[in-house]
Coordinates of C-alpha atoms and ligand atoms in Angstrom, one line a residue:
M853 CA 1.4 -1.4 -15.3
Q854 CA 3.5 -4.5 -14.6
V855 CA 1.3 -7.4 -13.5
V856 CA 3.1 -10.2 -11.5
I857 CA 1.0 -13.4 -10.8
L858 CA 2.4 -15.8 -8.2
P859 CA 0.8 -19.0 -6.8
Q860 CA 0.1 -18.1 -3.1
P861 CA -0.2 -15.2 -0.7
F862 CA 3.1 -16.3 0.8
D863 CA 4.8 -15.8 -2.6
V864 CA 3.3 -12.3 -2.9
A865 CA 4.7 -11.4 0.5
Q866 CA 8.2 -12.7 -0.3
Y867 CA 8.1 -10.8 -3.6
A868 CA 7.0 -7.6 -2.0
A869 CA 9.5 -7.8 0.9
D870 CA 12.3 -8.3 -1.7
F871 CA 11.0 -5.4 -3.8
I872 CA 10.9 -3.1 -0.8
S873 CA 14.3 -4.3 0.5
K874 CA 15.9 -3.6 -3.0
Q875 CA 14.5 -0.1 -2.9
I876 CA 16.0 0.5 0.6
R877 CA 19.4 -1.0 -0.4
H878 CA 19.4 1.2 -3.5
K879 CA 18.5 4.3 -1.4
P880 CA 19.0 3.8 2.4
S881 CA 17.1 7.0 3.1
S882 CA 14.1 6.0 1.0
V883 CA 10.7 7.5 1.7
L884 CA 8.2 4.7 1.8
G885 CA 4.4 5.1 1.7
L886 CA 2.9 2.3 3.7
A887 CA -0.5 0.6 4.0
T888 CA -2.5 -1.2 6.7
G889 CA -5.1 -3.9 6.3
S890 CA -4.8 -7.7 6.2
T891 CA -2.9 -7.9 2.9
P892 CA 0.5 -6.4 3.8
I893 CA 0.8 -8.2 7.2
A894 CA 2.7 -11.1 5.6
T895 CA 5.0 -8.7 3.8
Y896 CA 5.8 -6.9 7.0
Q897 CA 6.6 -10.2 8.7
A898 CA 8.9 -11.0 5.8
L899 CA 10.6 -7.6 6.1
I900 CA 11.0 -8.1 9.9
E901 CA 12.8 -11.4 9.1
L902 CA 15.1 -9.7 6.6
V903 CA 16.0 -7.0 9.1
R904 CA 16.7 -9.7 11.7
Q905 CA 19.0 -11.4 9.2
G906 CA 20.8 -8.1 8.5
A907 CA 19.8 -8.2 4.9
V908 CA 18.2 -4.7 5.1
S909 CA 18.1 -1.8 7.5
F910 CA 15.4 0.8 8.1
Q911 CA 17.7 3.1 10.0
H912 CA 17.5 5.9 7.6
V913 CA 14.1 5.2 6.1
H914 CA 11.2 7.7 6.4
T915 CA 7.6 6.4 6.2
F916 CA 4.2 7.9 5.6
N917 CA 1.0 5.9 6.0
L918 CA -1.8 6.2 3.6
D919 CA -4.6 6.7 6.1
E920 CA -6.0 6.8 9.6
Y921 CA -9.5 6.7 11.1
L922 CA -10.8 10.0 12.3
G923 CA -11.9 10.1 15.9
I924 CA -9.8 7.3 17.6
P925 CA -6.5 7.9 19.3
A926 CA -3.2 6.5 18.3
T927 CA -3.3 4.2 21.3
H928 CA -6.6 2.6 20.2
P929 CA -6.0 -1.0 19.1
Q930 CA -7.7 -0.4 15.8
S931 CA -5.9 2.8 15.0
Y932 CA -3.6 2.5 12.0
R933 CA -0.8 4.0 14.1
H934 CA -1.2 1.2 16.6
F935 CA -1.4 -1.3 13.7
M936 CA 1.9 -0.1 12.2
N937 CA 3.7 -0.1 15.5
E938 CA 2.5 -3.7 16.3
E939 CA 2.9 -5.1 12.8
L940 CA 6.2 -3.5 11.7
F941 CA 7.8 -0.5 13.5
N942 CA 8.3 -2.2 16.9
H943 CA 10.2 -5.0 15.3
I944 CA 12.6 -3.3 13.0
D945 CA 15.5 -0.8 13.4
I946 CA 13.5 2.3 12.3
D947 CA 13.5 5.6 14.1
V948 CA 9.8 6.0 15.1
A949 CA 10.2 9.8 14.8
R950 CA 10.6 9.2 11.1
T951 CA 7.3 7.3 10.8
Q952 CA 4.2 9.4 10.1
V953 CA 0.5 8.4 10.2
P954 CA -2.2 11.0 9.6
D955 CA -3.4 12.5 12.9
G956 CA -6.9 11.1 13.5
M957 CA -7.4 13.2 16.7
S958 CA -6.3 16.6 15.5
N959 CA -8.4 19.5 16.7
D960 CA -8.2 20.8 13.1
P961 CA -8.2 17.8 10.8
I962 CA -8.4 19.9 7.7
Q963 CA -5.1 21.6 8.7
A964 CA -3.7 18.2 9.6
C965 CA -4.3 17.1 6.0
T966 CA -2.5 20.1 4.6
R967 CA 0.4 19.5 7.0
Y968 CA 0.6 15.9 6.0
E969 CA 1.0 16.9 2.3
Q970 CA 3.6 19.4 3.3
A971 CA 5.5 16.8 5.3
I972 CA 5.6 14.4 2.3
Q973 CA 7.0 17.3 0.2
D974 CA 9.6 18.2 2.9
A975 CA 10.8 14.6 3.0
G976 CA 11.4 14.8 -0.8
G977 CA 8.3 12.9 -1.9
I978 CA 7.5 9.2 -1.7
D979 CA 10.0 6.9 -3.4
L980 CA 7.9 3.7 -3.1
Q981 CA 4.2 3.5 -2.2
L982 CA 2.8 0.2 -1.0
L983 CA -1.0 -0.3 -1.6
G984 CA -3.7 -2.8 -0.9
L985 CA -6.9 -2.9 -2.8
G986 CA -10.4 -2.6 -1.5
R987 CA -13.1 -5.0 -2.8
N988 CA -14.8 -1.9 -4.3
G989 CA -11.5 -0.8 -6.0
H990 CA -10.5 1.8 -3.3
I991 CA -6.9 2.6 -2.7
G992 CA -6.1 4.3 0.6
F993 CA -9.6 5.3 1.7
N994 CA -10.3 6.8 -1.7
E995 CA -13.7 5.3 -2.2
P996 CA -15.4 5.0 -5.6
S997 CA -16.3 8.5 -6.9
S998 CA -13.2 10.0 -5.3
S999 CA -11.6 12.6 -7.5
L1000 CA -8.7 11.1 -9.4
A1001 CA -6.7 14.3 -8.6
S1002 CA -7.5 14.4 -4.9
R1003 CA -5.1 15.3 -2.2
T1004 CA -4.9 14.3 1.5
R1005 CA -8.3 15.0 3.0
I1006 CA -11.2 13.7 5.1
K1007 CA -13.2 11.0 3.5
T1008 CA -16.4 9.2 4.4
L1009 CA -16.1 5.4 4.2
T1010 CA -18.7 3.5 2.2
P1011 CA -21.0 1.1 4.1
A1012 CA -19.2 -1.7 2.3
T1013 CA -15.8 -0.6 3.6
V1014 CA -17.2 -0.1 7.1
A1015 CA -18.7 -3.6 6.9
D1016 CA -15.4 -5.1 5.7
N1017 CA -13.5 -3.5 8.6
A1018 CA -16.2 -4.3 11.2
R1019 CA -14.4 -7.6 11.9
F1020 CA -11.6 -5.6 13.7
F1021 CA -14.0 -3.9 16.1
A1022 CA -15.8 -5.5 19.1
P1023 CA -19.6 -5.7 18.8
G1024 CA -21.1 -2.4 19.9
E1025 CA -17.7 -0.6 19.9
F1026 CA -17.5 2.8 18.2
Q1027 CA -16.3 2.3 14.6
P1028 CA -15.4 5.4 12.7
H1029 CA -17.0 6.1 9.4
L1030 CA -14.6 9.0 8.6
S1031 CA -11.0 8.8 7.8
I1032 CA -8.0 11.0 6.7
T1033 CA -6.5 9.6 3.6
M1034 CA -3.8 10.5 1.1
G1035 CA -5.5 11.6 -2.1
I1036 CA -5.3 9.8 -5.4
G1037 CA -3.2 12.7 -6.7
T1038 CA -0.9 12.3 -3.7
I1039 CA -0.5 8.6 -4.3
M1040 CA 0.2 9.1 -8.0
E1041 CA 3.1 11.3 -7.2
A1042 CA 5.0 8.4 -5.6
R1043 CA 8.0 7.5 -7.9
K1044 CA 7.1 3.8 -7.7
I1045 CA 3.9 2.0 -6.7
L1046 CA 3.6 -1.6 -5.5
L1047 CA 0.0 -2.8 -5.1
L1048 CA -0.7 -6.2 -3.5
A1049 CA -3.9 -8.2 -3.8
T1050 CA -4.6 -11.7 -2.7
G1051 CA -7.7 -14.0 -2.5
D1052 CA -10.7 -14.4 -4.7
T1053 CA -12.7 -11.7 -2.9
K1054 CA -10.3 -9.2 -4.7
A1055 CA -10.6 -10.9 -8.2
S1056 CA -13.4 -8.6 -9.5
A1057 CA -11.7 -5.4 -8.4
V1058 CA -8.4 -6.6 -9.8
K1059 CA -10.0 -7.3 -13.2
T1060 CA -11.5 -3.8 -13.3
M1061 CA -8.2 -2.2 -12.1
V1062 CA -6.1 -3.9 -14.7
E1063 CA -8.4 -4.4 -17.7
G1064 CA -11.3 -1.9 -17.1
A1065 CA -11.7 1.6 -18.3
L1066 CA -10.1 4.4 -16.3
S1067 CA -12.8 5.7 -14.0
A1068 CA -13.4 7.2 -10.5
A1069 CA -15.9 4.4 -10.1
C1070 CA -12.9 2.2 -9.5
P1071 CA -10.1 4.5 -8.1
A1072 CA -7.4 1.8 -8.6
T1073 CA -7.8 2.1 -12.4
I1074 CA -5.7 5.3 -12.1
L1075 CA -2.7 3.1 -11.7
Q1076 CA -2.9 2.4 -15.4
M1077 CA -1.6 6.0 -15.7
H1078 CA 1.4 5.5 -13.5
P1079 CA 4.8 5.0 -15.2
Q1080 CA 6.1 2.6 -12.6
A1081 CA 3.3 0.7 -11.0
T1082 CA 3.7 -3.0 -10.2
V1083 CA 0.7 -5.1 -9.2
V1084 CA 1.5 -8.4 -7.5
L1085 CA -1.3 -10.9 -7.2
D1086 CA -1.8 -14.5 -6.1
S1087 CA -3.6 -16.8 -8.5
A1088 CA -7.0 -16.4 -6.8
A1089 CA -6.9 -12.6 -7.1
A1090 CA -5.8 -12.9 -10.7
S1091 CA -8.4 -15.5 -11.6
L1092 CA -10.7 -13.2 -13.6
L1093 CA -8.0 -11.5 -15.7
E1094 CA -8.6 -12.1 -19.4
M1095 CA -4.9 -11.5 -20.4
R1096 CA -3.5 -13.5 -17.5
E1097 CA -1.3 -15.6 -19.8
F1098 CA 0.1 -12.6 -21.5
Y1099 CA 1.1 -11.0 -18.2
Q1100 CA 2.8 -14.2 -17.2
Y1101 CA 4.6 -14.4 -20.5
I1102 CA 5.9 -10.8 -20.0
E1103 CA 7.1 -11.6 -16.5
H1104 CA 8.9 -14.7 -17.7
E1105 CA 10.6 -12.7 -20.5
N1106 CA 11.6 -9.9 -18.0
Q1107 CA 13.2 -12.5 -15.7
K1108 CA 15.2 -13.9 -18.6
L1109 CA 16.4 -10.4 -19.5
Q1110 CA 17.3 -9.7 -15.9
A1111 CA 19.2 -13.0 -15.6
N1112 CA 21.2 -11.9 -18.6
G1113 CA 22.1 -8.6 -16.9
R1114 CA 19.7 -6.4 -19.0
P1115 CA 17.8 -4.2 -16.6
Y1116 CA 14.7 -3.6 -18.8
Ligands
F6R1606 C1 -5.1 0.5 4.2 C2 -5.8 1.0 3.1 C3 -6.9 0.2 2.4 C4 -6.6 -1.3 2.3 C5 -7.7 -2.0 1.6 C6 -7.5 -3.5 1.5 O1 -4.2 1.4 4.7 O2 -5.6 2.1 2.8 O3 -7.0 0.7 1.1 O4 -5.4 -1.5 1.6 O5 -9.0 -1.8 2.2 O6 -7.6 -4.0 2.8 P1 -7.3 -5.5 3.2 O7 -5.8 -5.7 2.9 O8 -7.6 -5.7 4.6 O9 -8.1 -6.4 2.3

């Protein structure tokens, strides 16, 4: 796991947008796994700006989102489909037919999960998966105790996650407690993973993810097993890391090697 620590959330967004753009320039038909939530919004804004400047094009990109609430339609302002359209897809040159979000209104959600897995396979698998991190260590909606080998399926949200997301729903409005999420096994098949975490509310989950023991109690610890996982943090999210200085030293050395044209 490569740990990159940057001063501010703004720096995290710039780094992530640059990382994603490089992936697309390297392979214009990249298959991206995307996330919702507060964390990636600044990254999406930076990507929109890069598209506007002509520095990158999503014309041939295919996307799969991590998750969707079960029981609210795509038109609902809190649906993740709506979020993606508003925060990214409507502002870039992507073909919306190539963007997929799990179907939260399917008559047969179990079948919808199987079809989602198949669609990822048919697209050639995910080249780069973007992730946020739940305060309880969840990735996607794989809450603590999720099988580390799980596939796309229906998951019950923990009360903590429901409470964290309540800010997006009006008081008294129906808030789903169920979701469809890519499984941890599905996420781990992505060729590269880029996880972003900012703010001190994530510091404890970041510490467990990076320096804790591998455990379903903190699903994000599985990223320790991924050969190409990059974790990008602002200094607040990194504040509890014991080996923080070592990660910064490695990153510094990597940059020196890259500057000298050595790609490792
Ligand atoms: C979103 C997702 C979630 C979020 C996580 C962090 O698609 O799957 O795992 O990434 O809950 O959310 P924020 O960024 O709002 O703190």
